[in-house]
Tab-separated table of C-alpha atoms in Angstrom:
chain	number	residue	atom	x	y	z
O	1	UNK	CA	-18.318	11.120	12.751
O	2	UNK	CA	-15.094	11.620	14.602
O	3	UNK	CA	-14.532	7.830	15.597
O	4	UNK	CA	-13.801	4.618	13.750
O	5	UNK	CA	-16.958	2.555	13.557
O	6	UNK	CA	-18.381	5.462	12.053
O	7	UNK	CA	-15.987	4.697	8.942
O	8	UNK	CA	-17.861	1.582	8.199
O	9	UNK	CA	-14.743	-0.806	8.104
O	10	UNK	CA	-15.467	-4.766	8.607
O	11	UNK	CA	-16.042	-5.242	12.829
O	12	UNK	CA	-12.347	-7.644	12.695
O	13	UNK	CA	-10.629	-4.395	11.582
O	14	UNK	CA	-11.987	-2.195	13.725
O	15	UNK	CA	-11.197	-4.410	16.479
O	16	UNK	CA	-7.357	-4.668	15.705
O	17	UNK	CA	-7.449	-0.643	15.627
O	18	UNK	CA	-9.235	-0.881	19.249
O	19	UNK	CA	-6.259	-3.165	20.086
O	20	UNK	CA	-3.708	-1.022	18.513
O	21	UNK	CA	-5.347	1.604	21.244
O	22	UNK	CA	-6.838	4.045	18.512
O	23	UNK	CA	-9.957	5.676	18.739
O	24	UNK	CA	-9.858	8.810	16.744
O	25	UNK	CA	-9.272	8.861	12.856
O	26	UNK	CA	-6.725	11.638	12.226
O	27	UNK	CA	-7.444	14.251	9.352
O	28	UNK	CA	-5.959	12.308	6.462
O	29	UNK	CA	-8.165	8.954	7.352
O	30	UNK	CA	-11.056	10.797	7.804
O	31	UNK	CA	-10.815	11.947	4.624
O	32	UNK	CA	-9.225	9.135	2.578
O	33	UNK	CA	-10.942	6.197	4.093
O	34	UNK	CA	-14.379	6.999	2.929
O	35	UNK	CA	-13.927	7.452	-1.141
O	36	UNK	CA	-11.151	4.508	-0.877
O	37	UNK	CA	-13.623	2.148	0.205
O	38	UNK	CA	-15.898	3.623	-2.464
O	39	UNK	CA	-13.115	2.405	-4.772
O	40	UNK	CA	-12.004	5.909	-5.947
O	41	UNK	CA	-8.351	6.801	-6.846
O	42	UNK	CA	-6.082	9.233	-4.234
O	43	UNK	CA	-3.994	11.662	-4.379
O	44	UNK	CA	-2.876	12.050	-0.716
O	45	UNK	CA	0.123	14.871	0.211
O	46	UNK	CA	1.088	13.898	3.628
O	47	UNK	CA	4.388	13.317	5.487
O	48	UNK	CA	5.321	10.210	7.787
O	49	UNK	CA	3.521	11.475	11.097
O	50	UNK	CA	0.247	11.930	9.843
O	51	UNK	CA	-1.811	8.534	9.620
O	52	UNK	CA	-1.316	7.874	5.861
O	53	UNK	CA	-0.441	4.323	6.396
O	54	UNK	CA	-3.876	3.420	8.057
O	55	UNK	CA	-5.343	5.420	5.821
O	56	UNK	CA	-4.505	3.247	2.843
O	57	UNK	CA	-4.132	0.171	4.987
O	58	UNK	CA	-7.358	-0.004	6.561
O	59	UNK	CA	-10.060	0.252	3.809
O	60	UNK	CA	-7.328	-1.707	0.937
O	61	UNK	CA	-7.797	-4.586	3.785
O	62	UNK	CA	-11.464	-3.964	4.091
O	63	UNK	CA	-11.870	-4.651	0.411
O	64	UNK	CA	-9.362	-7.775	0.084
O	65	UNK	CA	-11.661	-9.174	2.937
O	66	UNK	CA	-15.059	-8.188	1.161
O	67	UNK	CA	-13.911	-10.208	-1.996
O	68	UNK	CA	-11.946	-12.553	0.149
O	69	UNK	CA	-10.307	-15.904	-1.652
O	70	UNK	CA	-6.780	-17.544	-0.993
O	71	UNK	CA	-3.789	-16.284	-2.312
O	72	UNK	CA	-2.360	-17.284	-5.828
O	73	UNK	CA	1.233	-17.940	-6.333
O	74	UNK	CA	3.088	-14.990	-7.333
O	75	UNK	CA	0.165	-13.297	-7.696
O	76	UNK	CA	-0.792	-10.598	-5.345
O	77	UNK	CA	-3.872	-8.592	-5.464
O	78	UNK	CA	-1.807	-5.559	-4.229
O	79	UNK	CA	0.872	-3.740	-4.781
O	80	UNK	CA	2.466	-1.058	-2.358
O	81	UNK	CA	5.796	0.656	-3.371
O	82	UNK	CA	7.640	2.148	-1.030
O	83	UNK	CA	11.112	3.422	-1.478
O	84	UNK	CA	13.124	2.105	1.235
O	85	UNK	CA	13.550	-1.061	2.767
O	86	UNK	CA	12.499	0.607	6.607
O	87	UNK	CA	9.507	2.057	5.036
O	88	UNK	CA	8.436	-1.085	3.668
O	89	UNK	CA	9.190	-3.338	6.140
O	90	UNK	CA	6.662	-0.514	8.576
O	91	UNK	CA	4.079	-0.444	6.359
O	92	UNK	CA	3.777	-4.610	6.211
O	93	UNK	CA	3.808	-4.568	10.305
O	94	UNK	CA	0.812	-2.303	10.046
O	95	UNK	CA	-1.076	-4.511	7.763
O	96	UNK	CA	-0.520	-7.264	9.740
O	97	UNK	CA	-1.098	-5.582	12.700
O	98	UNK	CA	-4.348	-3.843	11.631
O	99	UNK	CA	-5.556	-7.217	9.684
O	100	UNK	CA	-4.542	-9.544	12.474
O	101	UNK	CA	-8.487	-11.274	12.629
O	102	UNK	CA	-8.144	-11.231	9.224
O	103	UNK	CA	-7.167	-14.399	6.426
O	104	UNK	CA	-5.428	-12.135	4.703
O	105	UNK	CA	-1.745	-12.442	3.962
O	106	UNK	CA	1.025	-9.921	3.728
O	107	UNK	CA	4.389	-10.119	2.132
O	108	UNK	CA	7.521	-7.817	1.907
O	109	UNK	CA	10.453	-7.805	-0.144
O	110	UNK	CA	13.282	-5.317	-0.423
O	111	UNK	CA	17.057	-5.634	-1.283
O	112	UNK	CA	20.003	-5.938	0.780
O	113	UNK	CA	19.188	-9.412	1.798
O	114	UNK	CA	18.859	-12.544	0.997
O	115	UNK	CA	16.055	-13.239	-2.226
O	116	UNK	CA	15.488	-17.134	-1.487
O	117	UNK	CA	13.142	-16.489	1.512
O	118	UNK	CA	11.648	-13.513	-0.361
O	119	UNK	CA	10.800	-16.278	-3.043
O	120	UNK	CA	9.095	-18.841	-1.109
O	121	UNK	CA	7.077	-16.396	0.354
O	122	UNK	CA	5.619	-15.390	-3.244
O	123	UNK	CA	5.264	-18.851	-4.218
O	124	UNK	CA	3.371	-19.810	-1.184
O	125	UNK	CA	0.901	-16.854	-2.439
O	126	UNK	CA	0.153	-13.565	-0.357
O	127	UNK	CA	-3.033	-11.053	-0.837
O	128	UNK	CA	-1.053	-7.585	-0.523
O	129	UNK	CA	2.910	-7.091	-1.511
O	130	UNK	CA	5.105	-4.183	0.183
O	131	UNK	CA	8.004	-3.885	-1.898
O	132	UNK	CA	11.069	-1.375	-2.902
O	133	UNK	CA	11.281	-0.800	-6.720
O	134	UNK	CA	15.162	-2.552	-7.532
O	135	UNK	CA	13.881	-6.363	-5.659
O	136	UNK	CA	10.507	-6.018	-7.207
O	137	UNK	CA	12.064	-6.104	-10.544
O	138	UNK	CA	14.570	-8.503	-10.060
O	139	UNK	CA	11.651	-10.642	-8.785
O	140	UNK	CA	9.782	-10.023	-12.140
O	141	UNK	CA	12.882	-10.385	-14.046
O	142	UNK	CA	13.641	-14.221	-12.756
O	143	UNK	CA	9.664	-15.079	-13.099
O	144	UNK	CA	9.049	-15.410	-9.232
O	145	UNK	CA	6.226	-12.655	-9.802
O	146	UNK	CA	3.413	-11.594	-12.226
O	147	UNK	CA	1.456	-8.049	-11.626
O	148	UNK	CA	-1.296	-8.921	-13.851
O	149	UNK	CA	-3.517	-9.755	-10.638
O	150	UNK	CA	-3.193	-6.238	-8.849
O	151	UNK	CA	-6.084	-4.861	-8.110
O	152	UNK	CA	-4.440	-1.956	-5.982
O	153	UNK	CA	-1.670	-0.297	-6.346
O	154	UNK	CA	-0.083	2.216	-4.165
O	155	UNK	CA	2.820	4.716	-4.194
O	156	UNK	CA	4.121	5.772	-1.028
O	157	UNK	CA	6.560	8.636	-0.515
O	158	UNK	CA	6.670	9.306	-4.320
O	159	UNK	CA	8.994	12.752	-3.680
O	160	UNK	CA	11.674	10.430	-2.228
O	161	UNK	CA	11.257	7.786	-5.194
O	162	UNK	CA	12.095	10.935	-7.160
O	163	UNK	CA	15.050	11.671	-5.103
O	164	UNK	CA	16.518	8.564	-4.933
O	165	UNK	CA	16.758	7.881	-8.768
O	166	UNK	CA	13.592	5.129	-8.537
O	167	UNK	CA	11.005	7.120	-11.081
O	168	UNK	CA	12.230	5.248	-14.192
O	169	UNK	CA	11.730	1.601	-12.223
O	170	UNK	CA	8.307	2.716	-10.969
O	171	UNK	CA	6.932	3.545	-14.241
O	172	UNK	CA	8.586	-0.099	-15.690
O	173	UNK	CA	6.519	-1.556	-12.865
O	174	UNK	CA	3.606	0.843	-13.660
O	175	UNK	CA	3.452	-0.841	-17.184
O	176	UNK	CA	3.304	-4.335	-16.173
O	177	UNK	CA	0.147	-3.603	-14.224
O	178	UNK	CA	-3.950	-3.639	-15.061
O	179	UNK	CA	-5.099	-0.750	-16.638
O	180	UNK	CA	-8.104	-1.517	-14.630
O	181	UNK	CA	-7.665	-1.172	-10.928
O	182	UNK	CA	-7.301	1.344	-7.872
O	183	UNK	CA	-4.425	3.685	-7.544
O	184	UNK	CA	-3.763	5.367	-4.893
O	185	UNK	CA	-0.087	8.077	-4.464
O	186	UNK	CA	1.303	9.729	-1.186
O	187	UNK	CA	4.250	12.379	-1.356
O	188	UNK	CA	4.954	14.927	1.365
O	189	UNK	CA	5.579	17.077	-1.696
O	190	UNK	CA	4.035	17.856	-5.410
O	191	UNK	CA	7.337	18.548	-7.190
O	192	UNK	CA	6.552	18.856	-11.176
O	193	UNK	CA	7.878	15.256	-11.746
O	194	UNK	CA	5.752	13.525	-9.280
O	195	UNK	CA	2.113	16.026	-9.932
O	196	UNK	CA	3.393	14.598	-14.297
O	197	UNK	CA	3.504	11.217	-12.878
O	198	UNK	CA	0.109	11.271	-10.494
O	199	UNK	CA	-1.304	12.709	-13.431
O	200	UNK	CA	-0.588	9.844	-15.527
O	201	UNK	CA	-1.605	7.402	-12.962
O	202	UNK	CA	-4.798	8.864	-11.487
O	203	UNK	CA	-7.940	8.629	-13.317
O	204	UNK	CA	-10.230	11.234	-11.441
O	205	UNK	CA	-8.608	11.211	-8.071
O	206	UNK	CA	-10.007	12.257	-4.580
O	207	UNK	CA	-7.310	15.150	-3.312
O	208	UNK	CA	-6.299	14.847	0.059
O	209	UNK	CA	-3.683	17.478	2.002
O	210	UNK	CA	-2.804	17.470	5.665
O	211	UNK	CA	-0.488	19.189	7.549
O	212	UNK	CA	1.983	16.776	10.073
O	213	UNK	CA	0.562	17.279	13.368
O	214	UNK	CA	2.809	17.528	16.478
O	215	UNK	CA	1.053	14.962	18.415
O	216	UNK	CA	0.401	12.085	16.281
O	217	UNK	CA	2.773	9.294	16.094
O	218	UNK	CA	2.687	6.976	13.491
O	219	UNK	CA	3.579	3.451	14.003
């Protein structure tokens, strides 16, 4: 099984990675894509380079279109974290990108810029949220958004939350969501404080390492 139809995602998905020009599923989405679409909970170590944003992208839209209704107000059904407003704005290109022949709808919302559009697009309901810890809360905090509707939840680059003084935000955000749903958590390292925190947050996660490879480029 070394190509992506053989990963079982819906035909409109696999045809927006045939348009993105990909036919080979690196390591870490061989690997992840299989037990995420099984519903299982990750633990993915893996740096920017190696494929981890398909590999939580792909099968999270896979499932959003299996159980596919329209999008409540301020009410997503996930929730990806990512520490910096570049990240974040990435990763929502790639889900709109790889879920273009898709209904579903992607927002993003970070800080350093104006939080009126940011609110309209919440109110006018999206499926999956990309966000950066400081504007999710301030979002919460002025009632523009409720987590109680997450079924996903995903923590990208959790070494560099660590660094950049986010950890006590994330696990405020952490608190307001479902105790039942998927979690999945990507750092390119397993410092104490993040393996504490993915053990908190995991219940019987998959374990997936890769090595950055010189020749993959991630979008």
């Amino acid at each position: 099984m070394t190509d992506f139809a053989g990963l079982e995602l819906a035909q409109p998905i696999l045809r927006a990675v045939s348009d993105e020009g990909y036919t080979t599923p690196t390591p870490i989405q061989l690997q992840s894509i299989p037990p995420l679409l099984a519903g299982r909970d990750l633990l993915g170590v893996a740096q920017t380079g190696t494929g981890k944003t398909a590999a939580f992208a792909l099968p999270l839209l896979h499932r959003l279109a299996e159980n596919a209704r329209k999008p409540r107000s301020r009410q997503p059904r996930a929730l990806i974290l990512a520490p910096t407003r570049e990240l974040a704005a990435q990763i929502a290109d790639s889900l709109r990108s790889y879920g273009r022949h898709l209904h579903i709808r992607t927002g993003v919302v970070f800080g350093g810029t104006s939080i009126r559009p940011q609110i309209q697009t919440l109110n006018h309901g999206v499926h999956v949220l990309v966000a950066t810890p400081g504007r999710l809360l301030d979002l919460i905090n002025q009632r523009h958004l409720r987590l109680d509707a997450v079924e996903t939840f995903i923590l990208d680059e959790a070494d560099r939350m660590l660094d950049m003084g986010f950890i006590p935000d994330v696990k405020r955000i952490i608190a307001m969501l479902p105790g039942k749903r998927q979690t999945l958590l990507f750092s390119a390292t397993m410092p104490k404080t993040v393996q504490g925190l993915a053990d908190s947050l995991l219940v019987d996660p998959v374990r997936v390492e890769v090595a950055p490879t010189a020749t993959t480029v991630e979008k």
